[in-house]
Short mmCIF file of C-alpha atoms and ligand atoms in Angstrom, two decimals:
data_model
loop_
_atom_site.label_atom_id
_atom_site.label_comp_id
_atom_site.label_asym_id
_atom_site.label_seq_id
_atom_site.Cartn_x
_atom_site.Cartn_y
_atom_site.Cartn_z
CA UNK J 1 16.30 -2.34 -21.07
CA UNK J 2 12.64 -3.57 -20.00
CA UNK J 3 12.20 -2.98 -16.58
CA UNK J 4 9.79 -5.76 -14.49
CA UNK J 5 7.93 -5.59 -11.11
CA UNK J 6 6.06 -8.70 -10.35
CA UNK J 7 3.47 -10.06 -7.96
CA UNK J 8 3.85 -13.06 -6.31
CA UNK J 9 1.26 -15.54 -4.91
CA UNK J 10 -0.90 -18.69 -5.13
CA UNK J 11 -3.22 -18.49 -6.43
CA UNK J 12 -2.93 -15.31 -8.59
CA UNK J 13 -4.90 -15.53 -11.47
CA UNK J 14 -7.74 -13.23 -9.98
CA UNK J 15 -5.28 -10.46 -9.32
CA UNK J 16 -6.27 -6.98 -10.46
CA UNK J 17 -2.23 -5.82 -9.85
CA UNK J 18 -0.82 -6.31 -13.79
CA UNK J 19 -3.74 -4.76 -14.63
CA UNK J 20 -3.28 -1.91 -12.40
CA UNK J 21 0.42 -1.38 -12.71
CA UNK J 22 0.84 -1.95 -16.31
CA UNK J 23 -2.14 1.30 -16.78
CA UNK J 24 0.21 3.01 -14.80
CA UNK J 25 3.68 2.13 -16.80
CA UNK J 26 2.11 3.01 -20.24
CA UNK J 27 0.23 6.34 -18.88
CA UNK J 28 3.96 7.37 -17.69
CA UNK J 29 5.49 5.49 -21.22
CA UNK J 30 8.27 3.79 -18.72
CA UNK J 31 9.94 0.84 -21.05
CA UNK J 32 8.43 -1.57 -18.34
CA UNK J 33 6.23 -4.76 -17.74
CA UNK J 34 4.45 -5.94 -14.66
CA UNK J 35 3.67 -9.62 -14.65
CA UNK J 36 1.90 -12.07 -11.50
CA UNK J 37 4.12 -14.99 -10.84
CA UNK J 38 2.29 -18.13 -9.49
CA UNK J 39 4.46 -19.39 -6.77
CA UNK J 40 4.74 -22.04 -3.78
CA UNK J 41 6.80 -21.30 -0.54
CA UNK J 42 9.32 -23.29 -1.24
CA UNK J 43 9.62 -21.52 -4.78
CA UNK J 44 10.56 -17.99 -2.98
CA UNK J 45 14.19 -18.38 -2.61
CA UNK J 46 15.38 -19.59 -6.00
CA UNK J 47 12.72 -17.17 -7.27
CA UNK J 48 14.15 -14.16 -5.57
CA UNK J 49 17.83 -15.36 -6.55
CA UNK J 50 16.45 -15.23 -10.62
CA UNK J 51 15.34 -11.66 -10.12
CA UNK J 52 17.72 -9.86 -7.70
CA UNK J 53 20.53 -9.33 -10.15
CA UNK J 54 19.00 -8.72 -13.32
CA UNK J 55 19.18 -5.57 -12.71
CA UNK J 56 15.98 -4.78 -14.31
CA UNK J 57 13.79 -5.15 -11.45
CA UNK J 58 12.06 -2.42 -9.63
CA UNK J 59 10.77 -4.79 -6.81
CA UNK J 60 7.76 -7.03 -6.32
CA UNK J 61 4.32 -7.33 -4.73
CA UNK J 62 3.72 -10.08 -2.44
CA UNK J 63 0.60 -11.53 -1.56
CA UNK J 64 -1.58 -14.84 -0.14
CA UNK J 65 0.34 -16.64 0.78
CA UNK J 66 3.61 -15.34 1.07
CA UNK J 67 3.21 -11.92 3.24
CA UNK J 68 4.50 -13.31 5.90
CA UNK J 69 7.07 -16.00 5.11
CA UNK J 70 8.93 -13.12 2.46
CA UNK J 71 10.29 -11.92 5.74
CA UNK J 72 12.62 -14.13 6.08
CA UNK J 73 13.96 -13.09 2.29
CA UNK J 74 14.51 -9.43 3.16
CA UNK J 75 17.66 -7.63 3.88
CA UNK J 76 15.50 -4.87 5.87
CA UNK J 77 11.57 -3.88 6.59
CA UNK J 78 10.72 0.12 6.39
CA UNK J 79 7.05 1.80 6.77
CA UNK J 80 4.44 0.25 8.45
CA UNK J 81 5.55 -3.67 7.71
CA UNK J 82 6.59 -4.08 11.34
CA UNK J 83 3.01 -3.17 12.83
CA UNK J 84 1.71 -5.15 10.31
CA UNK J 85 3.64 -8.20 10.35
CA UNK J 86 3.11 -8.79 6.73
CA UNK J 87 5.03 -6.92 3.75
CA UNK J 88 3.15 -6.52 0.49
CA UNK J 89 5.98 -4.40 -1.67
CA UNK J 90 9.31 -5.29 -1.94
CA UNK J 91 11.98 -2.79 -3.37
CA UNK J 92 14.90 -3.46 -5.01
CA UNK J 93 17.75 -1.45 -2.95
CA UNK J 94 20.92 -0.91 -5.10
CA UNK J 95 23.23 1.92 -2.94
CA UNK J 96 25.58 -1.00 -2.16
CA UNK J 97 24.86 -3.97 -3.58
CA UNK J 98 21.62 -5.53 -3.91
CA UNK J 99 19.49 -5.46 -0.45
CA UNK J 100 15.35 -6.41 -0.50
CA UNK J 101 13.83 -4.01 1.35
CA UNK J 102 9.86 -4.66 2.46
CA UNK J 103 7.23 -2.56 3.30
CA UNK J 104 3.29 -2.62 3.98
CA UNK J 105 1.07 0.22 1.93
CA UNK J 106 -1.89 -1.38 2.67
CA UNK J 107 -2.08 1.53 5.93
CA UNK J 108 -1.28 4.49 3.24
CA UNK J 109 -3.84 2.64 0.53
CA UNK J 110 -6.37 2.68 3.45
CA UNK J 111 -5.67 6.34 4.80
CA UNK J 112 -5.92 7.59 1.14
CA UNK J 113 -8.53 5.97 0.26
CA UNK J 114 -10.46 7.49 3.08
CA UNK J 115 -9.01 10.90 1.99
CA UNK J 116 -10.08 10.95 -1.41
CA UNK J 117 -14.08 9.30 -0.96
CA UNK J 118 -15.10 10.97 2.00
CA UNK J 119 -12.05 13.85 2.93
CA UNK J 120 -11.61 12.76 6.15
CA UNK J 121 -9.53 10.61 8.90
CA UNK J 122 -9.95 8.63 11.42
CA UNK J 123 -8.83 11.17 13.79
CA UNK J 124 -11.53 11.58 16.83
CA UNK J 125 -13.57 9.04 15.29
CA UNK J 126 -15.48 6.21 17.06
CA UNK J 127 -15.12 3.21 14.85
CA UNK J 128 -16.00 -0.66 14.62
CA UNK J 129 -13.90 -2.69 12.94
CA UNK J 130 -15.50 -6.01 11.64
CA UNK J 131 -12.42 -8.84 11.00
CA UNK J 132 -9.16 -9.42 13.11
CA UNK J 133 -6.77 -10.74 9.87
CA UNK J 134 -4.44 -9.26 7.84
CA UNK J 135 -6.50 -6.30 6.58
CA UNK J 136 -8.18 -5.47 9.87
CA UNK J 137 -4.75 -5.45 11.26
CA UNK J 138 -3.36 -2.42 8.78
CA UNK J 139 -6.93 -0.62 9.21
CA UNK J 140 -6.19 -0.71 13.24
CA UNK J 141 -2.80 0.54 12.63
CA UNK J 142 -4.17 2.99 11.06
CA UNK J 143 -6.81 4.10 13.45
CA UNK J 144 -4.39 3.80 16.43
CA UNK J 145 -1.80 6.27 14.17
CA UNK J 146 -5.01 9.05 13.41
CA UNK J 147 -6.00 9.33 16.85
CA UNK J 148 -9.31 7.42 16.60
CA UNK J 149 -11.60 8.54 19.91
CA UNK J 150 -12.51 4.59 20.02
CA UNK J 151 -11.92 1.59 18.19
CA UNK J 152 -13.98 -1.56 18.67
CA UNK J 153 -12.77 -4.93 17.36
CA UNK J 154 -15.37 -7.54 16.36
CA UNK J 155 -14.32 -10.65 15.10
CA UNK J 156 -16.27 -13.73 14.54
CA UNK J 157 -13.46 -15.82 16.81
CA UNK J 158 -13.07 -13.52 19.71
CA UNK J 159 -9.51 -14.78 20.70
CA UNK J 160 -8.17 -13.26 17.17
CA UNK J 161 -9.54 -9.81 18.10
CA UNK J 162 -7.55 -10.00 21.75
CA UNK J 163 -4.67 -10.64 20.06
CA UNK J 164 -4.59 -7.89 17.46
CA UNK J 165 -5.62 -5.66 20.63
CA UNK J 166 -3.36 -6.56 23.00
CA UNK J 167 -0.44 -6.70 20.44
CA UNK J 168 -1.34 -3.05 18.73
CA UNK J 169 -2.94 -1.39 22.04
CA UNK J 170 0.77 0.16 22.56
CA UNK J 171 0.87 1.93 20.09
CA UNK J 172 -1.66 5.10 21.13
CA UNK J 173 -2.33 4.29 24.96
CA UNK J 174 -4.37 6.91 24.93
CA UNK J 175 -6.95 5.72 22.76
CA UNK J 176 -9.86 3.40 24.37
CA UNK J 177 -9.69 -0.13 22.28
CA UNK J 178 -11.72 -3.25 22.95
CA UNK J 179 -12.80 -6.54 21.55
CA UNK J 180 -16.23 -7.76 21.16
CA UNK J 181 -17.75 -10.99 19.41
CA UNK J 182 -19.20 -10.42 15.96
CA UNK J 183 -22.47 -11.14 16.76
CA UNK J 184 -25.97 -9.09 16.39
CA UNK J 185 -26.26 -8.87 20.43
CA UNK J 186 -22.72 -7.70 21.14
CA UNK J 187 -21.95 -5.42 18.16
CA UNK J 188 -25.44 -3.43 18.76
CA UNK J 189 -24.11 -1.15 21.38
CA UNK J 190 -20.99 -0.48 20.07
CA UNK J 191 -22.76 0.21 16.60
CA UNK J 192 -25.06 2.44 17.89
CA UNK J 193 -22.55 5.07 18.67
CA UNK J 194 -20.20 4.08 15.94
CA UNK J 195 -19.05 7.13 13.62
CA UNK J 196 -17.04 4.50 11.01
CA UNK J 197 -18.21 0.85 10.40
CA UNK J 198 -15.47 -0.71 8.48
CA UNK J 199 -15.86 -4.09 7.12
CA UNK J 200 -12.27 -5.52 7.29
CA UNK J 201 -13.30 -9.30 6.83
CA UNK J 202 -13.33 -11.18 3.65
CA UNK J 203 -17.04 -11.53 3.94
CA UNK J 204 -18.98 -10.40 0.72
CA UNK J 205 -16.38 -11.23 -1.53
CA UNK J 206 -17.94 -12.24 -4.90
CA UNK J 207 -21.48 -13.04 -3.10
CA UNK J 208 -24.61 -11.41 -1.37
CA UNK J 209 -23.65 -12.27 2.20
CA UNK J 210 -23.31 -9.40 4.72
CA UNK J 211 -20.81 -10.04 7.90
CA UNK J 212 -24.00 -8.06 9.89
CA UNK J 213 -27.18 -7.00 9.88
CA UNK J 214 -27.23 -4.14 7.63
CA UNK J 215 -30.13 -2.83 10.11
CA UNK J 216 -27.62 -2.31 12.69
CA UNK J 217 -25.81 0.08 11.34
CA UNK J 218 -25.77 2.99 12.31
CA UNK J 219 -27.63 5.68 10.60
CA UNK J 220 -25.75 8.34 9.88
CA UNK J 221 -21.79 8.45 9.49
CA UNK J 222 -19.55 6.41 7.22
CA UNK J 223 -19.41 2.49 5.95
CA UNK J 224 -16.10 1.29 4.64
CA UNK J 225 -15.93 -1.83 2.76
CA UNK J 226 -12.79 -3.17 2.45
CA UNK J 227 -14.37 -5.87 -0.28
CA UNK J 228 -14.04 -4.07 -3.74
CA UNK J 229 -15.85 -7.23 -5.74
CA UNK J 230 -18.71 -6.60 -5.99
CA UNK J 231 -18.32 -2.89 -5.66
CA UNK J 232 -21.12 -2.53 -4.21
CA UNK J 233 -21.44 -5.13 -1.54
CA UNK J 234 -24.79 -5.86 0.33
CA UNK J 235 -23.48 -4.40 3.39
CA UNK J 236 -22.95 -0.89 1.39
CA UNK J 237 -26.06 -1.18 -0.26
CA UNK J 238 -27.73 -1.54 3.59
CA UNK J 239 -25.89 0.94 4.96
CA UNK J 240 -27.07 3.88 1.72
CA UNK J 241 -30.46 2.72 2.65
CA UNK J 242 -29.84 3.45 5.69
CA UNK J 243 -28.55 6.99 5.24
CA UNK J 244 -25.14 6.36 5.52
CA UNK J 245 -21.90 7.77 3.66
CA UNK J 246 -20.05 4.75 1.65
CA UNK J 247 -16.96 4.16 0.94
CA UNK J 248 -16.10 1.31 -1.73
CA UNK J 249 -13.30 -1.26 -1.13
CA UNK J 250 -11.81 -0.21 -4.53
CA UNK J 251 -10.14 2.83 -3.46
CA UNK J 252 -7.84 1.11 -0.94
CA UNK J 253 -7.33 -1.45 -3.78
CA UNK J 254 -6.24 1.33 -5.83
CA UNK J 255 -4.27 3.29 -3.53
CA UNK J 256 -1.86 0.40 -1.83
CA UNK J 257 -0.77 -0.40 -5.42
CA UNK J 258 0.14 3.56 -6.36
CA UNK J 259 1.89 3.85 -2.93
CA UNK J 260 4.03 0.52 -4.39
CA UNK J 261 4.19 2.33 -8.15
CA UNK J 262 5.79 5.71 -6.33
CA UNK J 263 8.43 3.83 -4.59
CA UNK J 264 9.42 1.27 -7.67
CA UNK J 265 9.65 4.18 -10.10
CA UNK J 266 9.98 7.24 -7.86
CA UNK J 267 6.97 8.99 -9.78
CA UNK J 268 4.14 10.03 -8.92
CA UNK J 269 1.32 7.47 -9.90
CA UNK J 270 -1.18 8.26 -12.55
CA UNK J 271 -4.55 7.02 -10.06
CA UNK J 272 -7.42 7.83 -12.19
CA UNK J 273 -5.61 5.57 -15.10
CA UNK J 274 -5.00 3.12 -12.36
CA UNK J 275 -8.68 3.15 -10.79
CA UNK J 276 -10.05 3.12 -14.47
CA UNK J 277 -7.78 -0.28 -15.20
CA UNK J 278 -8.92 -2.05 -12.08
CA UNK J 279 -12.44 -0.93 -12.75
CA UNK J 280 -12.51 -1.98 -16.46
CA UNK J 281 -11.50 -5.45 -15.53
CA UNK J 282 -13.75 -5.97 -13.07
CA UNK J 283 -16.37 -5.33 -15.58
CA UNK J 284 -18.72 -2.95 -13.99
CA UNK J 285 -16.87 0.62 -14.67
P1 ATR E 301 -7.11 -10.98 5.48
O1 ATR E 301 -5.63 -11.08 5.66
O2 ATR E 301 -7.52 -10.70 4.06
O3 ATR E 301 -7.75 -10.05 6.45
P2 ATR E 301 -7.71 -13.40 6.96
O4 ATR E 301 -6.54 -13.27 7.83
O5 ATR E 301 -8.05 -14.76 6.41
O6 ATR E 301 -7.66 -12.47 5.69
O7 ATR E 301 -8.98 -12.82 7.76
C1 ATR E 301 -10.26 -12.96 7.28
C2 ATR E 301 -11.21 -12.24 8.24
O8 ATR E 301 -12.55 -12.47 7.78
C3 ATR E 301 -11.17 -12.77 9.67
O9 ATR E 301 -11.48 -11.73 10.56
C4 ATR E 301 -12.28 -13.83 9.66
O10 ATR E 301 -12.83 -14.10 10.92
P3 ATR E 301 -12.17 -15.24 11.89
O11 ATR E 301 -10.87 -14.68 12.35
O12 ATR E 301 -13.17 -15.39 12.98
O13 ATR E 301 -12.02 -16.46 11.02
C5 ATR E 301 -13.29 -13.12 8.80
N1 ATR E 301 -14.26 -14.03 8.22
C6 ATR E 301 -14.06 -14.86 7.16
N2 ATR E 301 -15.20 -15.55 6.89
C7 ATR E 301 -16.13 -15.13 7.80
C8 ATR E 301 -17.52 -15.43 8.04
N3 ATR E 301 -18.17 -16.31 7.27
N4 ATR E 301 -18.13 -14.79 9.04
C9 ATR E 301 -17.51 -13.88 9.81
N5 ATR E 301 -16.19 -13.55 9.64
C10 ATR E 301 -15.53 -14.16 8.65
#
């Protein structure tokens, strides 16, 4: 029997996923297909009643603009879903009966990715983090979790930032947190002493634009972009100028869709074929 995992969304023709995942089936020669699903809301539930006993499915990613709504689908929520309030891997539990089970590996993507470009955490580090949606949310989580010395949240709508800070703050009172506007006059401080400058907005994607100044940033330390198309965005290229340590969007990319491979198939996930996949079809290996 062909096993499947799917993603889900609308739209999802530019997903790099199949390509991804279905490197990763044939390097481990599973019998198995991964295929995106184009799909409206009101789609999910018959959708999820065609796939749940077929007993060929591993699970399902889920993605704009159903990370949130799935919820409502699942039987349970494991990992880091909760903190996140989105799930973006769904496995199939079978122990007794059929139960969807959702999790977030968007934190774990992040955290590795960090890991493997630059060997470090965010533990003791004093970061910015530019954005206040979905991503930004995981990458806070994340901070929070590694014992960050300071985060600072700038968002371009200030109200978004308190709200991911007052709703995550909890979670390590011991670590200093604030909001700012993202703006040239009230990031400078903060990036001044910055250690990480993490770009967690969708700003850059497929275009020149910057979400700052790349002449703010400070000159020594690390720049994450979370933005993996272009590779190299213009805030990275600022920030090498600049003398700083980058760290590509691609890696998380990579790294939340291996953390979903592992817990489908139970295997460890072949990266490199996975990174080389993602990096082929983006066309600029
Ligand atoms: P995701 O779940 O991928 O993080 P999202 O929830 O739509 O996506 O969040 C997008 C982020 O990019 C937000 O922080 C958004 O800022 P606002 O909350 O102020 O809208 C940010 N963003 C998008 N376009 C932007 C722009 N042109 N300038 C600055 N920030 C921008």
């Amino acid at each position: 029997m062909t096993h499947r995992a799917y993603v889900i969304g609308k739209p999802i023709g530019h997903s790099l996923s199949p390509v991804m995942h279905n490197a990763a089936l044939t390097a481990c020669g599973l019998d198995a297909r991964y295929e995106a699903v184009e799909l409206d809301g009101a789609d999910l539930e018959t959708w999820i009643a065609s796939i749940r006993d077929d007993g060929a499915t591993y699970g399902f990613n889920v993605t704009v603009p159903h990370k949130e709504r799935i919820l409502q689908h699942l039987g349970g929520i494991e990992g880091d879903a909760e903190l996140c309030h989105a799930v973006n891997t769904v496995r199939l539990d079978r122990a007794n009966g059929v139960r969807l089970v959702g999790t977030n590996t968007d934190t774990l993507g992040f955290r590795q990715s960090l890991a493997e470009a630059a060997d470090m955490s965010l533990r003791g580090q004093r970061v910015v983090i530019l954005g206040a949606g979905g991503a930004a949310r995981a990458i806070t989580v994340v901070a929070l979790q590694d014992g960050a010395a300071e985060i600072v949240l700038a968002n371009r709508h200030i109200e978004r930032a308190r709200d991911l800070l007052n709703d995550l703050s909890g979670l390590a009172e011991d670590v200093p947190i604030r909001a700012v506007e993202l703006s040239a006059d009230r990031v400078r401080a903060a990036l001044a002493t910055a250690t990480v400058v993490i770009n967690a907005t969708s700003v850059g994607m497929r275009s020149r634009e910057s979400p700052l100044d790349p002449d703010l940033l400070p000159r020594s330390g690390l720049v994450v972009d979370i933005v993996y198309n272009p590779r190299r965005t213009a805030l990275l290229e600022g920030a090498r100028r600049r003398g700083a340590v980058v760290v590509e969007g691609l890696g998380m990319l990579v790294h939340q869709a291996a953390a979903a491979f592992e817990i489908w198939t139970g295997r460890p996930a072949p990266v490199q074929e996975m990174r080389d996949a993602a990096e082929y079809a983006l066309g600029n290996p």
